[in-house]
């Protein structure tokens, strides 16, 4: 059976990002048949600009993002919350993936959102906004995939999420929900 490829896009540019660490924990806990790829930093992608979005001339980092998303079976956004919404770098990636209109890499693509943030709700506002944006971009939003870990910087100050038993258990729940969505899609 061919592997299911999950492309993770991390909504923080920090080297010490707890969301990058969460993506690493997700990668480490992936079931045998799932291949989790962590996309390189979204910080190299220019702000979306229709003047730059010319066929054959798309900036390399944006073209690489589109190619990676096209190749993936599923997109997983792993994001903190910035001022109650999606960090600009992740929103920019969503904008690049939403075009060409109606034929962007997100069109029809199963897409889920998880993450960790410092606030007591773990960034659920940002997650909801990300789901809204990718849905408008045409993605098949996997609403049942949920993971929002509060207290990011404190909780993961000394302990990497891969070594946090509760988080690892929740990650298993994420993969169960992803598998259930695949089964429902195939039925
Ligand atoms: C500009 C900025 C705005 C933030 N706004 C929020 C917020 O609205 N809600 C929240 O829970 N945390 C907020 N935080 C805290 C982040 O959730 C926290 O720093 C998180 O760990 C960042 O993710 P990272 O560790 O992956 O970089 C904000 C942080 C920054 C830098």
PDB file of C-alpha atoms and ligand atoms in Angstrom:
ATOM      1  CA  UNK A   1       0.000   0.000   0.000  1.00  0.00           C
ATOM      2  CA  UNK A   2       1.401   3.415  -0.905  1.00  0.00           C
ATOM      3  CA  UNK A   3       2.205   5.790   1.910  1.00  0.00           C
ATOM      4  CA  UNK A   4      -0.085   8.654   2.796  1.00  0.00           C
ATOM      5  CA  UNK A   5       1.917  11.869   2.681  1.00  0.00           C
ATOM      6  CA  UNK A   6       1.110  14.600   5.192  1.00  0.00           C
ATOM      7  CA  UNK A   7       2.748  17.978   4.574  1.00  0.00           C
ATOM      8  CA  UNK A   8       3.036  20.076   7.736  1.00  0.00           C
ATOM      9  CA  UNK A   9       3.291  23.850   7.509  1.00  0.00           C
ATOM     10  CA  UNK A  10       4.455  25.474  10.730  1.00  0.00           C
ATOM     11  CA  UNK A  11       3.064  28.923  11.512  1.00  0.00           C
ATOM     12  CA  UNK A  12       6.081  30.107  13.514  1.00  0.00           C
ATOM     13  CA  UNK A  13       9.445  31.187  12.128  1.00  0.00           C
ATOM     14  CA  UNK A  14      11.338  30.866  15.441  1.00  0.00           C
ATOM     15  CA  UNK A  15      14.215  28.407  15.590  1.00  0.00           C
ATOM     16  CA  UNK A  16      12.953  27.354  19.028  1.00  0.00           C
ATOM     17  CA  UNK A  17       9.310  27.223  17.965  1.00  0.00           C
ATOM     18  CA  UNK A  18       7.150  25.011  20.119  1.00  0.00           C
ATOM     19  CA  UNK A  19       4.953  24.449  17.069  1.00  0.00           C
ATOM     20  CA  UNK A  20       7.953  23.194  15.109  1.00  0.00           C
ATOM     21  CA  UNK A  21       8.608  20.872  18.053  1.00  0.00           C
ATOM     22  CA  UNK A  22       4.990  19.759  17.973  1.00  0.00           C
ATOM     23  CA  UNK A  23       5.343  19.050  14.243  1.00  0.00           C
ATOM     24  CA  UNK A  24       8.464  16.997  15.043  1.00  0.00           C
ATOM     25  CA  UNK A  25       6.522  15.035  17.661  1.00  0.00           C
ATOM     26  CA  UNK A  26       3.766  14.422  15.113  1.00  0.00           C
ATOM     27  CA  UNK A  27       6.370  13.217  12.613  1.00  0.00           C
ATOM     28  CA  UNK A  28       7.923  10.871  15.184  1.00  0.00           C
ATOM     29  CA  UNK A  29       4.561   9.383  16.125  1.00  0.00           C
ATOM     30  CA  UNK A  30       3.257   8.862  12.612  1.00  0.00           C
ATOM     31  CA  UNK A  31       1.863   5.390  11.915  1.00  0.00           C
ATOM     32  CA  UNK A  32       3.861   3.153   9.584  1.00  0.00           C
ATOM     33  CA  UNK A  33       1.757   3.983   6.512  1.00  0.00           C
ATOM     34  CA  UNK A  34       1.961   7.759   6.993  1.00  0.00           C
ATOM     35  CA  UNK A  35       4.895   9.899   5.865  1.00  0.00           C
ATOM     36  CA  UNK A  36       4.983  13.297   7.619  1.00  0.00           C
ATOM     37  CA  UNK A  37       7.045  15.981   5.889  1.00  0.00           C
ATOM     38  CA  UNK A  38       7.864  19.239   7.673  1.00  0.00           C
ATOM     39  CA  UNK A  39       8.097  21.988   5.086  1.00  0.00           C
ATOM     40  CA  UNK A  40      11.063  24.341   5.364  1.00  0.00           C
ATOM     41  CA  UNK A  41      10.473  27.714   7.012  1.00  0.00           C
ATOM     42  CA  UNK A  42       7.648  29.744   5.508  1.00  0.00           C
ATOM     43  CA  UNK A  43       9.762  32.846   6.189  1.00  0.00           C
ATOM     44  CA  UNK A  44      11.489  32.714   2.793  1.00  0.00           C
ATOM     45  CA  UNK A  45       8.271  33.129   0.834  1.00  0.00           C
ATOM     46  CA  UNK A  46       7.583  36.711  -0.342  1.00  0.00           C
ATOM     47  CA  UNK A  47       4.277  38.321   0.556  1.00  0.00           C
ATOM     48  CA  UNK A  48       1.647  37.219  -1.910  1.00  0.00           C
ATOM     49  CA  UNK A  49       1.484  39.664  -4.797  1.00  0.00           C
ATOM     50  CA  UNK A  50      -0.349  39.006  -8.033  1.00  0.00           C
ATOM     51  CA  UNK A  51       2.452  40.817  -9.870  1.00  0.00           C
ATOM     52  CA  UNK A  52       4.825  38.026  -8.747  1.00  0.00           C
ATOM     53  CA  UNK A  53       2.388  35.220  -9.469  1.00  0.00           C
ATOM     54  CA  UNK A  54       3.211  34.830 -13.146  1.00  0.00           C
ATOM     55  CA  UNK A  55       3.314  31.343 -14.635  1.00  0.00           C
ATOM     56  CA  UNK A  56       6.932  30.271 -15.013  1.00  0.00           C
ATOM     57  CA  UNK A  57       8.201  33.172 -12.892  1.00  0.00           C
ATOM     58  CA  UNK A  58       6.798  32.370  -9.452  1.00  0.00           C
ATOM     59  CA  UNK A  59       9.436  32.991  -6.717  1.00  0.00           C
ATOM     60  CA  UNK A  60      11.312  29.761  -5.961  1.00  0.00           C
ATOM     61  CA  UNK A  61      10.161  29.440  -2.342  1.00  0.00           C
ATOM     62  CA  UNK A  62       6.510  29.896  -3.314  1.00  0.00           C
ATOM     63  CA  UNK A  63       6.847  27.449  -6.220  1.00  0.00           C
ATOM     64  CA  UNK A  64       8.452  24.900  -3.873  1.00  0.00           C
ATOM     65  CA  UNK A  65       5.574  25.307  -1.433  1.00  0.00           C
ATOM     66  CA  UNK A  66       3.022  24.761  -4.189  1.00  0.00           C
ATOM     67  CA  UNK A  67       4.879  21.684  -5.476  1.00  0.00           C
ATOM     68  CA  UNK A  68       5.099  20.179  -1.985  1.00  0.00           C
ATOM     69  CA  UNK A  69       1.394  20.793  -1.384  1.00  0.00           C
ATOM     70  CA  UNK A  70       0.461  19.326  -4.759  1.00  0.00           C
ATOM     71  CA  UNK A  71       2.481  16.194  -3.974  1.00  0.00           C
ATOM     72  CA  UNK A  72       0.905  15.730  -0.518  1.00  0.00           C
ATOM     73  CA  UNK A  73      -2.230  13.722   0.195  1.00  0.00           C
ATOM     74  CA  UNK A  74      -3.039  15.824   3.251  1.00  0.00           C
ATOM     75  CA  UNK A  75      -1.984  19.224   4.593  1.00  0.00           C
ATOM     76  CA  UNK A  76      -1.529  19.724   8.335  1.00  0.00           C
ATOM     77  CA  UNK A  77      -1.135  23.288   9.600  1.00  0.00           C
ATOM     78  CA  UNK A  78       0.655  23.473  12.959  1.00  0.00           C
ATOM     79  CA  UNK A  79       0.255  26.969  14.270  1.00  0.00           C
ATOM     80  CA  UNK A  80       0.392  29.315  17.232  1.00  0.00           C
ATOM     81  CA  UNK A  81      -1.943  32.288  17.575  1.00  0.00           C
ATOM     82  CA  UNK A  82      -0.823  35.848  16.932  1.00  0.00           C
ATOM     83  CA  UNK A  83      -3.140  38.505  18.303  1.00  0.00           C
ATOM     84  CA  UNK A  84      -6.106  36.214  18.125  1.00  0.00           C
ATOM     85  CA  UNK A  85      -5.569  35.033  14.582  1.00  0.00           C
ATOM     86  CA  UNK A  86      -3.286  33.216  12.135  1.00  0.00           C
ATOM     87  CA  UNK A  87       0.383  34.328  12.060  1.00  0.00           C
ATOM     88  CA  UNK A  88       1.130  36.327   8.898  1.00  0.00           C
ATOM     89  CA  UNK A  89       3.643  33.796   7.559  1.00  0.00           C
ATOM     90  CA  UNK A  90       1.057  31.025   7.564  1.00  0.00           C
ATOM     91  CA  UNK A  91      -1.679  33.226   6.109  1.00  0.00           C
ATOM     92  CA  UNK A  92       0.762  34.170   3.347  1.00  0.00           C
ATOM     93  CA  UNK A  93       1.373  30.483   2.597  1.00  0.00           C
ATOM     94  CA  UNK A  94      -2.383  29.875   2.461  1.00  0.00           C
ATOM     95  CA  UNK A  95      -2.728  32.777   0.004  1.00  0.00           C
ATOM     96  CA  UNK A  96      -0.028  31.344  -2.288  1.00  0.00           C
ATOM     97  CA  UNK A  97      -1.695  27.904  -2.118  1.00  0.00           C
ATOM     98  CA  UNK A  98      -5.106  29.403  -2.921  1.00  0.00           C
ATOM     99  CA  UNK A  99      -4.058  30.542  -6.388  1.00  0.00           C
ATOM    100  CA  UNK A 100      -4.497  30.119  -9.361  1.00  0.00           C
ATOM    101  CA  UNK A 101      -8.123  30.720  -8.392  1.00  0.00           C
ATOM    102  CA  UNK A 102     -10.060  27.450  -8.399  1.00  0.00           C
ATOM    103  CA  UNK A 103      -6.949  25.417  -9.236  1.00  0.00           C
ATOM    104  CA  UNK A 104      -4.611  26.143  -6.315  1.00  0.00           C
ATOM    105  CA  UNK A 105      -2.852  23.353  -4.441  1.00  0.00           C
ATOM    106  CA  UNK A 106      -5.442  23.545  -1.654  1.00  0.00           C
ATOM    107  CA  UNK A 107      -8.396  22.909  -3.955  1.00  0.00           C
ATOM    108  CA  UNK A 108     -10.064  19.701  -2.767  1.00  0.00           C
ATOM    109  CA  UNK A 109      -7.090  18.889  -0.520  1.00  0.00           C
ATOM    110  CA  UNK A 110      -7.863  17.351   2.871  1.00  0.00           C
ATOM    111  CA  UNK A 111      -6.503  19.905   5.352  1.00  0.00           C
ATOM    112  CA  UNK A 112      -6.345  19.891   9.142  1.00  0.00           C
ATOM    113  CA  UNK A 113      -5.197  22.428  11.724  1.00  0.00           C
ATOM    114  CA  UNK A 114      -3.550  21.832  15.104  1.00  0.00           C
ATOM    115  CA  UNK A 115      -1.098  23.732  17.262  1.00  0.00           C
ATOM    116  CA  UNK A 116       0.069  25.128  20.544  1.00  0.00           C
ATOM    117  CA  UNK A 117      -0.086  28.690  21.874  1.00  0.00           C
ATOM    118  CA  UNK A 118       0.635  30.386  25.154  1.00  0.00           C
ATOM    119  CA  UNK A 119      -2.965  31.314  25.939  1.00  0.00           C
ATOM    120  CA  UNK A 120      -5.287  29.102  27.960  1.00  0.00           C
ATOM    121  CA  UNK A 121      -7.151  27.845  24.878  1.00  0.00           C
ATOM    122  CA  UNK A 122      -4.049  26.840  22.925  1.00  0.00           C
ATOM    123  CA  UNK A 123      -4.706  29.081  19.933  1.00  0.00           C
ATOM    124  CA  UNK A 124      -8.186  27.913  18.959  1.00  0.00           C
ATOM    125  CA  UNK A 125      -9.040  31.300  17.456  1.00  0.00           C
ATOM    126  CA  UNK A 126      -6.079  31.041  15.096  1.00  0.00           C
ATOM    127  CA  UNK A 127      -7.010  27.452  14.282  1.00  0.00           C
ATOM    128  CA  UNK A 128     -10.602  28.427  13.495  1.00  0.00           C
ATOM    129  CA  UNK A 129      -9.415  31.301  11.298  1.00  0.00           C
ATOM    130  CA  UNK A 130      -6.999  28.976   9.497  1.00  0.00           C
ATOM    131  CA  UNK A 131      -9.827  26.486   8.880  1.00  0.00           C
ATOM    132  CA  UNK A 132     -11.974  29.317   7.535  1.00  0.00           C
ATOM    133  CA  UNK A 133      -9.224  30.545   5.181  1.00  0.00           C
ATOM    134  CA  UNK A 134      -8.295  27.139   3.774  1.00  0.00           C
ATOM    135  CA  UNK A 135     -11.983  26.322   3.373  1.00  0.00           C
ATOM    136  CA  UNK A 136     -12.501  29.477   1.329  1.00  0.00           C
ATOM    137  CA  UNK A 137      -9.423  28.457  -0.678  1.00  0.00           C
ATOM    138  CA  UNK A 138     -11.265  25.252  -1.573  1.00  0.00           C
ATOM    139  CA  UNK A 139      -9.669  22.763   0.803  1.00  0.00           C
ATOM    140  CA  UNK A 140     -11.619  19.888   2.275  1.00  0.00           C
ATOM    141  CA  UNK A 141     -11.375  20.987   5.905  1.00  0.00           C
ATOM    142  CA  UNK A 142     -10.971  18.085   8.338  1.00  0.00           C
ATOM    143  CA  UNK A 143     -13.008  19.572  11.181  1.00  0.00           C
ATOM    144  CA  UNK A 144     -12.707  16.465  13.361  1.00  0.00           C
ATOM    145  CA  UNK A 145      -8.935  16.733  13.656  1.00  0.00           C
ATOM    146  CA  UNK A 146      -8.394  18.743  16.840  1.00  0.00           C
ATOM    147  CA  UNK A 147      -5.351  19.456  18.995  1.00  0.00           C
ATOM    148  CA  UNK A 148      -4.804  22.763  20.796  1.00  0.00           C
ATOM    149  CA  UNK A 149      -2.190  22.690  23.537  1.00  0.00           C
ATOM    150  CA  UNK A 150      -2.234  25.696  25.916  1.00  0.00           C
ATOM    151  CA  UNK A 151       0.747  27.215  27.743  1.00  0.00           C
ATOM    152  CA  UNK A 152       3.231  26.505  24.908  1.00  0.00           C
ATOM    153  CA  UNK A 153       6.336  28.320  26.121  1.00  0.00           C
ATOM    154  CA  UNK A 154       6.021  27.121  29.709  1.00  0.00           C
ATOM    155  CA  UNK A 155       4.790  23.616  29.019  1.00  0.00           C
ATOM    156  CA  UNK A 156       7.548  22.943  26.498  1.00  0.00           C
ATOM    157  CA  UNK A 157      10.310  24.990  28.162  1.00  0.00           C
ATOM    158  CA  UNK A 158      12.049  21.896  29.470  1.00  0.00           C
ATOM    159  CA  UNK A 159      10.097  19.060  27.869  1.00  0.00           C
ATOM    160  CA  UNK A 160       9.893  18.517  24.121  1.00  0.00           C
ATOM    161  CA  UNK A 161       6.332  17.605  23.046  1.00  0.00           C
ATOM    162  CA  UNK A 162       7.616  14.184  21.932  1.00  0.00           C
ATOM    163  CA  UNK A 163       8.373  13.458  25.590  1.00  0.00           C
ATOM    164  CA  UNK A 164       5.045  14.775  26.893  1.00  0.00           C
ATOM    165  CA  UNK A 165       2.891  11.676  27.377  1.00  0.00           C
ATOM    166  CA  UNK A 166      -0.414  13.564  27.237  1.00  0.00           C
ATOM    167  CA  UNK A 167       0.547  15.299  23.987  1.00  0.00           C
ATOM    168  CA  UNK A 168       1.746  12.026  22.446  1.00  0.00           C
ATOM    169  CA  UNK A 169      -1.627  10.477  23.313  1.00  0.00           C
ATOM    170  CA  UNK A 170      -3.405  13.440  21.692  1.00  0.00           C
ATOM    171  CA  UNK A 171      -1.220  13.065  18.590  1.00  0.00           C
ATOM    172  CA  UNK A 172      -2.427   9.469  18.298  1.00  0.00           C
ATOM    173  CA  UNK A 173      -5.953  10.903  18.319  1.00  0.00           C
ATOM    174  CA  UNK A 174      -4.969  13.240  15.459  1.00  0.00           C
ATOM    175  CA  UNK A 175      -3.778  10.288  13.357  1.00  0.00           C
ATOM    176  CA  UNK A 176      -6.933   8.322  14.212  1.00  0.00           C
ATOM    177  CA  UNK A 177      -9.056  11.252  13.001  1.00  0.00           C
ATOM    178  CA  UNK A 178      -6.954  11.586   9.835  1.00  0.00           C
ATOM    179  CA  UNK A 179      -7.385   7.866   9.144  1.00  0.00           C
ATOM    180  CA  UNK A 180     -11.145   8.084   9.769  1.00  0.00           C
ATOM    181  CA  UNK A 181     -11.376  10.979   7.302  1.00  0.00           C
ATOM    182  CA  UNK A 182      -9.489   8.932   4.682  1.00  0.00           C
ATOM    183  CA  UNK A 183     -11.792   5.961   5.233  1.00  0.00           C
ATOM    184  CA  UNK A 184     -14.880   8.177   4.914  1.00  0.00           C
ATOM    185  CA  UNK A 185     -13.480   9.707   1.721  1.00  0.00           C
ATOM    186  CA  UNK A 186     -12.791   6.288   0.196  1.00  0.00           C
ATOM    187  CA  UNK A 187     -16.290   4.952   1.035  1.00  0.00           C
TER     188      UNK A 187
HETATM  189  C1  LIG B   1       3.080  38.780  18.007  1.00  0.00           C
HETATM  190  C2  LIG B   1       2.565  37.742  18.985  1.00  0.00           C
HETATM  191  C3  LIG B   1       1.218  37.688  19.271  1.00  0.00           C
HETATM  192  C4  LIG B   1       0.733  36.699  20.125  1.00  0.00           C
HETATM  193  N1  LIG B   1      -0.623  36.606  20.339  1.00  0.00           N
HETATM  194  C5  LIG B   1      -1.108  35.540  21.026  1.00  0.00           C
HETATM  195  C6  LIG B   1      -2.507  35.297  21.099  1.00  0.00           C
HETATM  196  O1  LIG B   1      -3.320  36.045  20.576  1.00  0.00           O
HETATM  197  N2  LIG B   1      -2.935  34.192  21.763  1.00  0.00           N
HETATM  198  C7  LIG B   1      -2.057  33.315  22.351  1.00  0.00           C
HETATM  199  O2  LIG B   1      -2.499  32.325  22.919  1.00  0.00           O
HETATM  200  N3  LIG B   1      -0.730  33.532  22.315  1.00  0.00           N
HETATM  201  C8  LIG B   1      -0.231  34.606  21.653  1.00  0.00           C
HETATM  202  N4  LIG B   1       1.122  34.801  21.553  1.00  0.00           N
HETATM  203  C9  LIG B   1       2.021  33.863  22.245  1.00  0.00           C
HETATM  204  C10 LIG B   1       2.285  32.648  21.397  1.00  0.00           C
HETATM  205  O3  LIG B   1       1.174  31.775  21.449  1.00  0.00           O
HETATM  206  C11 LIG B   1       3.499  31.909  21.925  1.00  0.00           C
HETATM  207  O4  LIG B   1       4.612  32.767  21.881  1.00  0.00           O
HETATM  208  C12 LIG B   1       3.770  30.656  21.099  1.00  0.00           C
HETATM  209  O5  LIG B   1       4.628  29.812  21.836  1.00  0.00           O
HETATM  210  C13 LIG B   1       4.413  31.005  19.773  1.00  0.00           C
HETATM  211  O6  LIG B   1       4.590  29.819  19.033  1.00  0.00           O
HETATM  212  P1  LIG B   1       6.039  29.194  18.801  1.00  0.00           P
HETATM  213  O7  LIG B   1       6.536  28.724  20.145  1.00  0.00           O
HETATM  214  O8  LIG B   1       5.785  28.057  17.883  1.00  0.00           O
HETATM  215  O9  LIG B   1       6.915  30.268  18.242  1.00  0.00           O
HETATM  216  C14 LIG B   1       1.629  35.787  20.733  1.00  0.00           C
HETATM  217  C15 LIG B   1       2.999  35.876  20.430  1.00  0.00           C
HETATM  218  C16 LIG B   1       3.462  36.824  19.573  1.00  0.00           C
HETATM  219  C17 LIG B   1       4.945  36.872  19.260  1.00  0.00           C
END
